Tab-separated table of C-alpha atoms and ligand atoms in Angstrom:
chain	number	residue	atom	x	y	z
A	98	MET	CA	118.411	-14.719	-63.149
A	99	ALA	CA	116.417	-17.371	-65.027
A	100	THR	CA	117.967	-20.740	-65.684
A	101	SER	CA	119.246	-22.455	-68.816
A	102	ILE	CA	118.963	-26.175	-69.523
A	103	GLN	CA	121.101	-28.165	-71.918
A	104	LEU	CA	120.686	-31.772	-72.943
A	105	ARG	CA	123.835	-33.251	-74.447
A	106	GLN	CA	123.462	-36.601	-76.193
A	107	LEU	CA	120.990	-37.617	-73.536
A	108	VAL	CA	120.114	-41.319	-73.533
A	109	LYS	CA	117.592	-43.328	-71.524
A	110	ALA	CA	117.376	-47.091	-71.582
A	111	TYR	CA	115.204	-49.432	-69.537
A	112	GLY	CA	117.354	-52.558	-69.500
A	113	ASP	CA	118.090	-53.316	-73.149
A	114	LEU	CA	115.340	-51.061	-74.401
A	115	GLU	CA	116.603	-47.606	-75.372
A	116	VAL	CA	113.703	-45.137	-75.391
A	117	ILE	CA	115.555	-41.783	-75.616
A	118	HIS	CA	118.228	-41.766	-78.308
A	119	SER	CA	121.003	-39.214	-77.860
A	120	ILE	CA	118.966	-36.040	-77.611
A	121	ASP	CA	120.583	-32.597	-77.893
A	122	LEU	CA	118.545	-29.570	-76.853
A	123	ASP	CA	119.236	-26.036	-75.618
A	124	ILE	CA	116.615	-24.285	-73.527
A	125	ASP	CA	117.338	-20.619	-72.939
A	126	PRO	CA	116.833	-18.879	-69.577
A	127	GLY	CA	113.161	-17.964	-69.123
A	128	GLU	CA	112.055	-19.861	-72.199
A	129	PHE	CA	108.671	-21.615	-72.303
A	130	THR	CA	109.378	-24.882	-74.102
A	131	VAL	CA	106.612	-27.280	-75.124
A	132	PHE	CA	107.218	-30.973	-75.818
A	133	VAL	CA	104.767	-32.588	-78.228
A	134	GLY	CA	104.693	-35.951	-79.955
A	135	PRO	CA	102.684	-39.158	-80.182
A	136	SER	CA	101.983	-41.294	-77.149
A	137	GLY	CA	105.089	-43.218	-76.083
A	138	CYS	CA	107.601	-40.932	-77.850
A	139	GLY	CA	109.373	-40.123	-74.576
A	140	LYS	CA	107.989	-36.768	-73.395
A	141	SER	CA	107.367	-37.810	-69.795
A	142	THR	CA	110.589	-39.787	-69.642
A	143	LEU	CA	112.555	-36.725	-70.706
A	144	LEU	CA	110.847	-34.524	-68.109
A	145	ARG	CA	111.438	-37.099	-65.389
A	146	MET	CA	115.124	-37.329	-66.320
A	147	ILE	CA	115.436	-33.543	-66.081
A	148	ALA	CA	113.559	-33.530	-62.754
A	149	GLY	CA	115.788	-36.267	-61.319
A	150	LEU	CA	112.955	-38.792	-60.957
A	151	GLU	CA	114.540	-41.129	-63.495
A	152	PRO	CA	118.261	-41.994	-63.745
A	153	ILE	CA	120.055	-40.789	-66.885
A	154	THR	CA	121.622	-43.642	-68.863
A	155	GLY	CA	124.018	-41.597	-70.996
A	156	GLY	CA	124.984	-38.070	-71.982
A	157	ASP	CA	124.756	-34.928	-69.850
A	158	LEU	CA	122.058	-32.799	-68.306
A	159	LEU	CA	123.350	-29.276	-67.678
A	160	ILE	CA	121.441	-26.699	-65.646
A	161	ASP	CA	123.088	-23.277	-65.736
A	162	SER	CA	126.092	-25.052	-67.249
A	163	GLN	CA	126.475	-27.407	-64.263
A	164	ARG	CA	126.273	-31.146	-64.813
A	165	MET	CA	123.246	-32.377	-62.860
A	166	ASN	CA	123.096	-36.091	-63.784
A	167	ASP	CA	123.969	-37.220	-60.275
A	168	VAL	CA	122.364	-34.408	-58.272
A	169	PRO	CA	119.307	-35.654	-56.322
A	170	ALA	CA	115.883	-34.374	-57.423
A	171	ALA	CA	115.418	-32.261	-54.308
A	172	ARG	CA	118.584	-30.285	-55.046
A	173	ARG	CA	117.951	-29.498	-58.700
A	174	GLY	CA	115.715	-26.484	-58.036
A	175	ILE	CA	112.933	-28.023	-60.094
A	176	ALA	CA	109.223	-28.373	-59.367
A	177	MET	CA	107.017	-30.653	-61.436
A	178	VAL	CA	103.242	-30.519	-61.898
A	179	PHE	CA	101.570	-33.730	-63.048
A	180	GLN	CA	98.393	-34.587	-64.867
A	181	SER	CA	96.927	-36.136	-61.705
A	182	TYR	CA	97.300	-33.473	-59.067
A	183	ALA	CA	97.327	-35.898	-56.109
A	184	LEU	CA	96.429	-33.425	-53.367
A	185	TYR	CA	96.318	-34.722	-49.791
A	186	PRO	CA	92.560	-35.256	-49.293
A	187	HIS	CA	92.553	-34.852	-45.508
A	188	MET	CA	94.435	-31.533	-45.603
A	189	ASN	CA	92.933	-28.189	-46.528
A	190	VAL	CA	94.378	-26.067	-49.323
A	191	TYR	CA	96.655	-24.102	-46.998
A	192	GLN	CA	98.081	-27.317	-45.517
A	193	ASN	CA	98.522	-28.824	-48.979
A	194	LEU	CA	100.515	-25.778	-50.044
A	195	ALA	CA	102.538	-25.635	-46.838
A	196	PHE	CA	103.286	-29.340	-46.512
A	197	GLY	CA	106.448	-29.536	-48.635
A	198	LEU	CA	107.903	-26.475	-46.926
A	199	GLU	CA	107.137	-27.879	-43.472
A	200	THR	CA	108.935	-31.123	-44.292
A	201	ALA	CA	111.884	-29.020	-45.469
A	202	LYS	CA	111.812	-27.270	-42.064
A	203	THR	CA	111.173	-23.832	-43.531
A	204	PRO	CA	110.456	-21.261	-40.760
A	205	LYS	CA	106.732	-20.773	-40.098
A	206	ALA	CA	106.610	-17.074	-41.012
A	207	GLU	CA	108.353	-17.815	-44.289
A	208	ILE	CA	105.850	-20.592	-45.047
A	209	GLN	CA	102.938	-18.255	-44.374
A	210	ALA	CA	104.386	-15.573	-46.632
A	211	ARG	CA	105.053	-17.976	-49.498
A	212	VAL	CA	101.655	-19.676	-49.296
A	213	GLN	CA	99.934	-16.293	-49.202
A	214	ARG	CA	101.915	-15.075	-52.232
A	215	ALA	CA	101.207	-18.227	-54.251
A	216	ALA	CA	97.522	-18.118	-53.304
A	217	GLU	CA	97.325	-14.508	-54.485
A	218	ILE	CA	99.043	-15.266	-57.793
A	219	LEU	CA	96.618	-18.145	-58.416
A	220	GLN	CA	93.597	-16.343	-56.949
A	221	ILE	CA	92.783	-19.085	-54.484
A	222	VAL	CA	92.998	-17.029	-51.260
A	223	PRO	CA	89.267	-17.582	-50.515
A	224	LEU	CA	89.775	-21.357	-50.863
A	225	LEU	CA	92.633	-21.799	-48.400
A	226	GLN	CA	90.476	-23.418	-45.702
A	227	ARG	CA	88.709	-25.853	-48.057
A	228	LYS	CA	89.463	-29.542	-48.516
A	229	PRO	CA	90.315	-30.774	-52.046
A	230	LYS	CA	86.947	-32.517	-52.428
A	231	GLN	CA	85.247	-29.126	-52.019
A	232	LEU	CA	87.099	-27.752	-55.069
A	233	SER	CA	86.417	-27.876	-58.809
A	234	GLY	CA	88.908	-29.568	-61.147
A	235	GLY	CA	90.385	-26.231	-62.179
A	236	GLN	CA	90.728	-25.083	-58.569
A	237	ARG	CA	92.474	-28.336	-57.646
A	238	GLN	CA	94.881	-27.927	-60.517
A	239	ARG	CA	95.621	-24.407	-59.297
A	240	VAL	CA	96.478	-25.806	-55.876
A	241	ALA	CA	98.790	-28.333	-57.546
A	242	ILE	CA	100.522	-25.480	-59.378
A	243	GLY	CA	100.588	-23.546	-56.086
A	244	ARG	CA	102.527	-26.381	-54.474
A	245	ALA	CA	105.150	-25.918	-57.168
A	246	ILE	CA	105.210	-22.121	-56.797
A	247	VAL	CA	105.758	-22.120	-52.997
A	248	ARG	CA	108.955	-24.070	-53.483
A	249	GLU	CA	110.282	-21.135	-55.528
A	250	PRO	CA	111.939	-23.443	-58.042
A	251	LYS	CA	114.299	-22.267	-60.747
A	252	ILE	CA	112.506	-24.469	-63.275
A	253	PHE	CA	108.880	-25.578	-63.642
A	254	LEU	CA	108.036	-28.818	-65.442
A	255	PHE	CA	104.426	-29.543	-66.405
A	256	ASP	CA	103.339	-32.972	-67.669
A	257	GLU	CA	99.932	-32.544	-69.351
A	258	PRO	CA	98.609	-30.564	-66.398
A	259	LEU	CA	95.301	-29.633	-68.026
A	260	SER	CA	94.307	-32.872	-69.705
A	261	ASN	CA	91.791	-33.808	-66.986
A	262	LEU	CA	89.892	-30.530	-67.314
A	263	ASP	CA	86.934	-29.789	-69.556
A	264	ALA	CA	87.429	-27.653	-72.660
A	265	GLU	CA	86.381	-24.342	-71.120
A	266	LEU	CA	88.522	-24.749	-68.016
A	267	ARG	CA	91.497	-25.755	-70.143
A	268	VAL	CA	91.317	-22.475	-71.998
A	269	GLN	CA	91.082	-20.532	-68.749
A	270	MET	CA	93.985	-22.402	-67.140
A	271	ARG	CA	96.052	-22.114	-70.305
A	272	VAL	CA	95.792	-18.350	-70.086
A	273	GLU	CA	96.644	-18.467	-66.382
A	274	ILE	CA	99.748	-20.576	-66.886
A	275	ALA	CA	100.867	-18.230	-69.668
A	276	LYS	CA	100.368	-15.278	-67.289
A	277	LEU	CA	102.234	-17.124	-64.557
A	278	HIS	CA	105.155	-17.513	-66.934
A	279	ASN	CA	105.047	-13.812	-67.818
A	280	ASP	CA	104.903	-12.803	-64.142
A	281	LEU	CA	107.538	-15.188	-62.766
A	282	GLY	CA	109.809	-15.362	-65.794
A	283	ASN	CA	111.035	-18.858	-64.887
A	284	THR	CA	112.233	-21.423	-67.367
A	285	MET	CA	109.340	-23.819	-67.974
A	286	ILE	CA	108.886	-27.054	-69.899
A	287	TYR	CA	105.350	-28.100	-70.692
A	288	VAL	CA	104.114	-31.378	-72.191
A	289	THR	CA	100.801	-31.388	-74.013
A	290	HIS	CA	98.770	-33.207	-76.647
A	291	ASP	CA	96.851	-30.028	-77.355
A	292	GLN	CA	97.801	-28.196	-80.555
A	293	VAL	CA	96.390	-24.892	-79.392
A	294	GLU	CA	98.261	-25.029	-76.103
A	295	ALA	CA	101.487	-25.806	-77.929
A	296	MET	CA	101.067	-23.085	-80.543
A	297	THR	CA	99.926	-20.349	-78.155
A	298	MET	CA	102.046	-20.973	-75.058
A	299	ALA	CA	105.396	-21.975	-76.490
A	300	ASP	CA	108.440	-19.875	-77.199
A	301	LYS	CA	109.843	-23.108	-78.579
A	302	ILE	CA	108.085	-26.326	-79.599
A	303	VAL	CA	110.044	-29.575	-79.548
A	304	VAL	CA	108.484	-32.296	-81.707
A	305	LEU	CA	109.502	-35.756	-80.519
A	306	ARG	CA	109.015	-39.089	-82.205
A	307	LEU	CA	110.261	-42.489	-81.041
A	308	GLY	CA	112.772	-40.927	-78.671
A	309	VAL	CA	114.369	-38.451	-81.069
A	310	ILE	CA	113.736	-34.770	-81.802
A	311	GLU	CA	112.241	-34.360	-85.260
A	312	GLN	CA	112.350	-30.552	-85.115
A	313	ALA	CA	112.600	-27.798	-82.512
A	314	GLY	CA	111.770	-24.173	-83.124
A	315	ALA	CA	109.338	-21.288	-82.673
A	316	PRO	CA	105.700	-22.326	-83.219
A	317	LEU	CA	105.297	-20.384	-86.454
A	318	GLU	CA	108.647	-21.607	-87.757
A	319	LEU	CA	107.393	-25.182	-87.387
A	320	TYR	CA	104.036	-24.280	-88.892
A	321	ASN	CA	105.540	-22.428	-91.853
A	322	ASN	CA	108.646	-24.516	-92.470
A	323	PRO	CA	108.201	-28.070	-91.216
A	324	LYS	CA	111.370	-30.041	-91.949
A	325	ASN	CA	109.624	-33.259	-92.836
A	326	LEU	CA	106.294	-34.993	-93.370
A	327	PHE	CA	106.033	-36.004	-89.744
A	328	VAL	CA	106.323	-32.464	-88.364
A	329	ALA	CA	104.115	-31.129	-91.172
A	330	GLY	CA	101.413	-33.603	-90.224
A	331	PHE	CA	101.828	-33.160	-86.491
A	332	ILE	CA	101.822	-29.360	-86.173
A	333	GLY	CA	98.617	-27.621	-87.233
A	334	SER	CA	94.983	-28.506	-86.720
A	335	PRO	CA	93.178	-29.677	-88.724
A	336	LYS	CA	96.059	-31.639	-90.193
A	337	MET	CA	97.883	-30.704	-93.375
A	338	ASN	CA	96.561	-32.462	-96.508
A	339	PHE	CA	99.055	-34.721	-98.267
A	340	LEU	CA	98.605	-35.561	-101.940
A	341	THR	CA	100.640	-38.030	-103.956
A	342	ALA	CA	102.665	-36.202	-106.603
A	343	THR	CA	104.458	-37.578	-109.650
A	344	GLU	CA	106.909	-35.916	-111.974
A	345	ASP	CA	106.932	-36.121	-115.734
A	346	GLY	CA	108.602	-33.965	-118.371
A	347	ALA	CA	105.960	-31.258	-117.971
A	348	GLY	CA	106.296	-30.838	-114.195
A	349	LEU	CA	104.590	-32.031	-111.030
A	350	LYS	CA	101.344	-33.912	-111.459
A	351	VAL	CA	98.656	-34.278	-108.795
A	352	ALA	CA	95.428	-36.219	-109.356
A	353	GLY	CA	96.144	-36.434	-113.067
A	354	ALA	CA	96.748	-32.725	-113.721
A	355	THR	CA	100.035	-30.801	-113.950
A	356	LEU	CA	100.515	-27.990	-111.412
A	357	ASN	CA	101.606	-24.593	-112.607
A	358	LEU	CA	104.406	-24.299	-110.035
A	359	PRO	CA	106.801	-21.343	-110.120
A	360	ARG	CA	109.835	-23.395	-109.057
A	361	ALA	CA	111.571	-26.601	-109.999
A	362	VAL	CA	110.567	-29.609	-107.922
A	363	ALA	CA	113.054	-32.383	-108.622
A	364	GLY	CA	112.355	-35.387	-106.445
A	365	ALA	CA	108.964	-34.330	-105.028
A	366	THR	CA	106.644	-37.226	-104.246
A	367	THR	CA	104.200	-35.558	-101.851
A	368	LEU	CA	102.443	-32.217	-101.990
A	369	GLY	CA	101.296	-30.781	-98.638
A	370	ILE	CA	98.660	-28.066	-98.264
A	371	ARG	CA	97.077	-26.904	-95.043
A	372	PRO	CA	93.261	-26.912	-95.040
A	373	GLU	CA	93.217	-23.190	-94.227
A	374	HIS	CA	95.411	-22.358	-97.238
A	375	ILE	CA	93.015	-23.733	-99.850
A	376	THR	CA	90.550	-21.402	-101.563
A	377	LEU	CA	87.719	-22.196	-103.943
A	378	THR	CA	88.242	-19.032	-105.988
A	379	GLN	CA	91.450	-18.517	-107.909
A	380	GLY	CA	92.674	-15.164	-106.593
A	381	SER	CA	96.466	-15.169	-106.828
A	382	GLY	CA	96.618	-18.948	-106.383
A	383	ILE	CA	97.268	-21.802	-108.767
A	384	LYS	CA	94.868	-24.627	-109.417
A	385	ILE	CA	95.526	-27.719	-107.312
A	386	ALA	CA	92.697	-30.100	-108.257
A	387	ASP	CA	89.003	-30.543	-108.937
A	388	LEU	CA	87.260	-32.059	-105.952
A	389	ARG	CA	83.977	-33.723	-105.153
A	390	VAL	CA	82.380	-32.407	-101.951
A	391	ASP	CA	81.596	-35.278	-99.552
A	392	LEU	CA	80.606	-33.382	-96.414
A	393	VAL	CA	80.194	-29.779	-95.306
A	394	GLU	CA	80.361	-28.640	-91.679
A	395	ASN	CA	79.027	-25.163	-90.994
A	396	LEU	CA	80.603	-23.980	-87.757
A	397	GLY	CA	79.321	-20.426	-88.089
A	398	GLY	CA	82.674	-18.682	-88.121
A	399	GLN	CA	84.194	-21.299	-90.420
A	400	THR	CA	83.092	-23.844	-92.969
A	401	VAL	CA	84.915	-27.178	-93.078
A	402	VAL	CA	84.676	-29.019	-96.397
A	403	TYR	CA	85.638	-32.697	-96.746
A	404	ALA	CA	86.311	-33.494	-100.380
A	405	THR	CA	87.952	-36.073	-102.658
A	406	THR	CA	90.111	-35.811	-105.773
A	407	SER	CA	89.174	-37.712	-108.955
A	408	ASP	CA	91.683	-40.402	-107.946
A	409	GLY	CA	90.204	-40.800	-104.480
A	410	GLN	CA	92.555	-38.759	-102.280
A	411	SER	CA	91.010	-36.891	-99.339
A	412	VAL	CA	91.329	-33.128	-99.115
A	413	ASN	CA	90.004	-31.114	-96.182
A	414	ILE	CA	89.387	-27.408	-96.571
A	415	VAL	CA	88.719	-24.749	-93.951
A	416	LEU	CA	87.021	-21.651	-95.328
A	417	GLU	CA	86.466	-18.459	-93.362
A	418	GLY	CA	82.847	-17.561	-92.640
A	419	GLN	CA	79.718	-19.246	-93.944
A	420	ALA	CA	80.718	-20.439	-97.394
A	421	PRO	CA	77.945	-21.657	-99.715
A	422	VAL	CA	79.306	-25.085	-100.677
A	423	ASP	CA	76.872	-27.793	-101.797
A	424	LEU	CA	77.180	-31.428	-100.829
A	425	GLY	CA	77.939	-33.585	-103.881
A	426	SER	CA	79.026	-30.634	-105.989
A	427	THR	CA	82.375	-30.330	-107.757
A	428	VAL	CA	84.651	-27.497	-106.682
A	429	THR	CA	88.136	-26.426	-107.740
A	430	ALA	CA	90.812	-26.045	-105.085
A	431	TYR	CA	93.392	-23.274	-105.464
A	432	ALA	CA	96.334	-22.291	-103.301
A	433	ASP	CA	99.049	-19.670	-103.173
A	434	PRO	CA	102.189	-21.516	-104.401
A	435	ALA	CA	104.150	-19.978	-101.518
A	436	ARG	CA	101.911	-21.939	-99.130
A	437	LEU	CA	102.627	-25.326	-100.706
A	438	HIS	CA	104.960	-27.847	-99.106
A	439	LEU	CA	106.845	-30.430	-101.134
A	440	PHE	CA	108.449	-33.568	-99.762
A	441	ASN	CA	110.720	-36.197	-101.294
A	442	ALA	CA	110.449	-39.960	-100.989
A	443	ASN	CA	112.312	-39.838	-97.638
A	444	GLY	CA	109.694	-37.470	-96.264
A	445	ASP	CA	112.077	-34.513	-96.123
A	446	ALA	CA	110.894	-31.054	-97.138
A	447	ILE	CA	112.398	-29.812	-100.417
B	627	ATP	N1	109.484	-47.932	-66.425
B	627	ATP	C1	109.537	-48.237	-67.724
B	627	ATP	N2	110.042	-49.415	-68.158
B	627	ATP	C2	110.120	-49.712	-69.475
B	627	ATP	N3	109.722	-48.890	-70.455
B	627	ATP	C3	109.204	-47.721	-70.090
B	627	ATP	C4	109.068	-47.321	-68.714
B	627	ATP	N4	108.530	-46.079	-68.674
B	627	ATP	C5	108.310	-45.732	-69.962
B	627	ATP	N5	108.709	-46.696	-70.812
B	627	ATP	C6	108.668	-46.652	-72.282
B	627	ATP	O1	109.359	-45.497	-72.696
B	627	ATP	C7	108.734	-44.919	-73.836
B	627	ATP	C8	108.429	-43.466	-73.570
B	627	ATP	O2	107.417	-43.364	-72.587
B	627	ATP	P1	106.878	-41.971	-72.069
B	627	ATP	O3	105.996	-42.230	-70.905
B	627	ATP	O4	108.015	-41.051	-71.865
B	627	ATP	O5	106.012	-41.488	-73.317
B	627	ATP	P2	105.137	-40.153	-73.484
B	627	ATP	O6	105.658	-39.452	-74.678
B	627	ATP	O7	105.101	-39.405	-72.197
B	627	ATP	O8	103.701	-40.766	-73.825
B	627	ATP	P3	102.241	-40.246	-73.420
B	627	ATP	O9	101.905	-39.172	-74.413
B	627	ATP	O10	101.382	-41.466	-73.629
B	627	ATP	O11	102.257	-39.770	-72.011
B	627	ATP	C9	107.502	-45.766	-74.106
B	627	ATP	O12	107.816	-46.653	-75.151
B	627	ATP	C10	107.274	-46.489	-72.812
B	627	ATP	O13	106.652	-47.726	-73.034
B	628	MG	MG1	103.580	-38.938	-70.852
């Protein structure tokens, strides 16, 4: 019932400038796929190419195995929700939801039924008679999503739909979009800059950089096994720590001391450790480095420690609970060797 999407060597160029470089991607029916990546990496361009809002320069876009490159946007069965919801200000919520269906000459009874169903799903039935200016940001965004739902698309595309909302509303809407996906079961692609949204909503995260896919996989697969430095640094918040490593006859050296690693590490030049995987007591871990504590943030549930190695490299640590760490003191960082990431000079994980 749900729809698959395949990108085959997909290319986008604006004149001489190629911005999407031969991308291959399989999206399974019903999958919730999240695109992440730095500004300008091509997330919106890719969505717009899938939606039919932007011509495809090369390669194939397949939807349910059918080539869609030359099919007009309106006939692709796709609805897109944008960051700016652009509701019609002079129309009330009902009219905003009904408008697209009216232009498509959908019978009136059918329009009423679809608007009512979408309004119930999004819990905006009491707002149907209001004008957009009488709505909160979150309510407006729900109407924008409602406009997509009434079209009964096969595929939903979301381009940073929550980025204009405040933190609390974002969390609420994030849960609602996740529920919407569970209820409808449609294939959805979602672009975000928000780590938590990506990690919690995605079946599959696609990390893009400069118009290529760096890695695609389940959120925890990317978190646990990033393929390279870029993905390691991009997925996870706060960011993974990277320390310069050198090899000598005795093994891998970081900040002047040799690590007691259980495996061979030929070619490693960078050691990566996530802030949440560092402890200040040894437990079953190995010693990483002695650190000077520069700043301590007590968040109540967590303590964030900003520290520096003897050779001036920054290390951030996230400790559970209210850890007694003194500013200016020296602490020793330990980590479970299984939680360490090693990278070679090319930035690839080894
Ligand atoms: N109409 C256009 N003409 C020329 N270049 C364009 C055009 N639209 C986008 N680009 C370029 O294509 C690249 C990808 O842009 P895109 O908007 O897809 O990035 P993005 O990943 O969505 O970024 P952001 O996170 O800032 O929204 C950028 O380098 C951008 O400058
Ligand atoms: Mg964008």
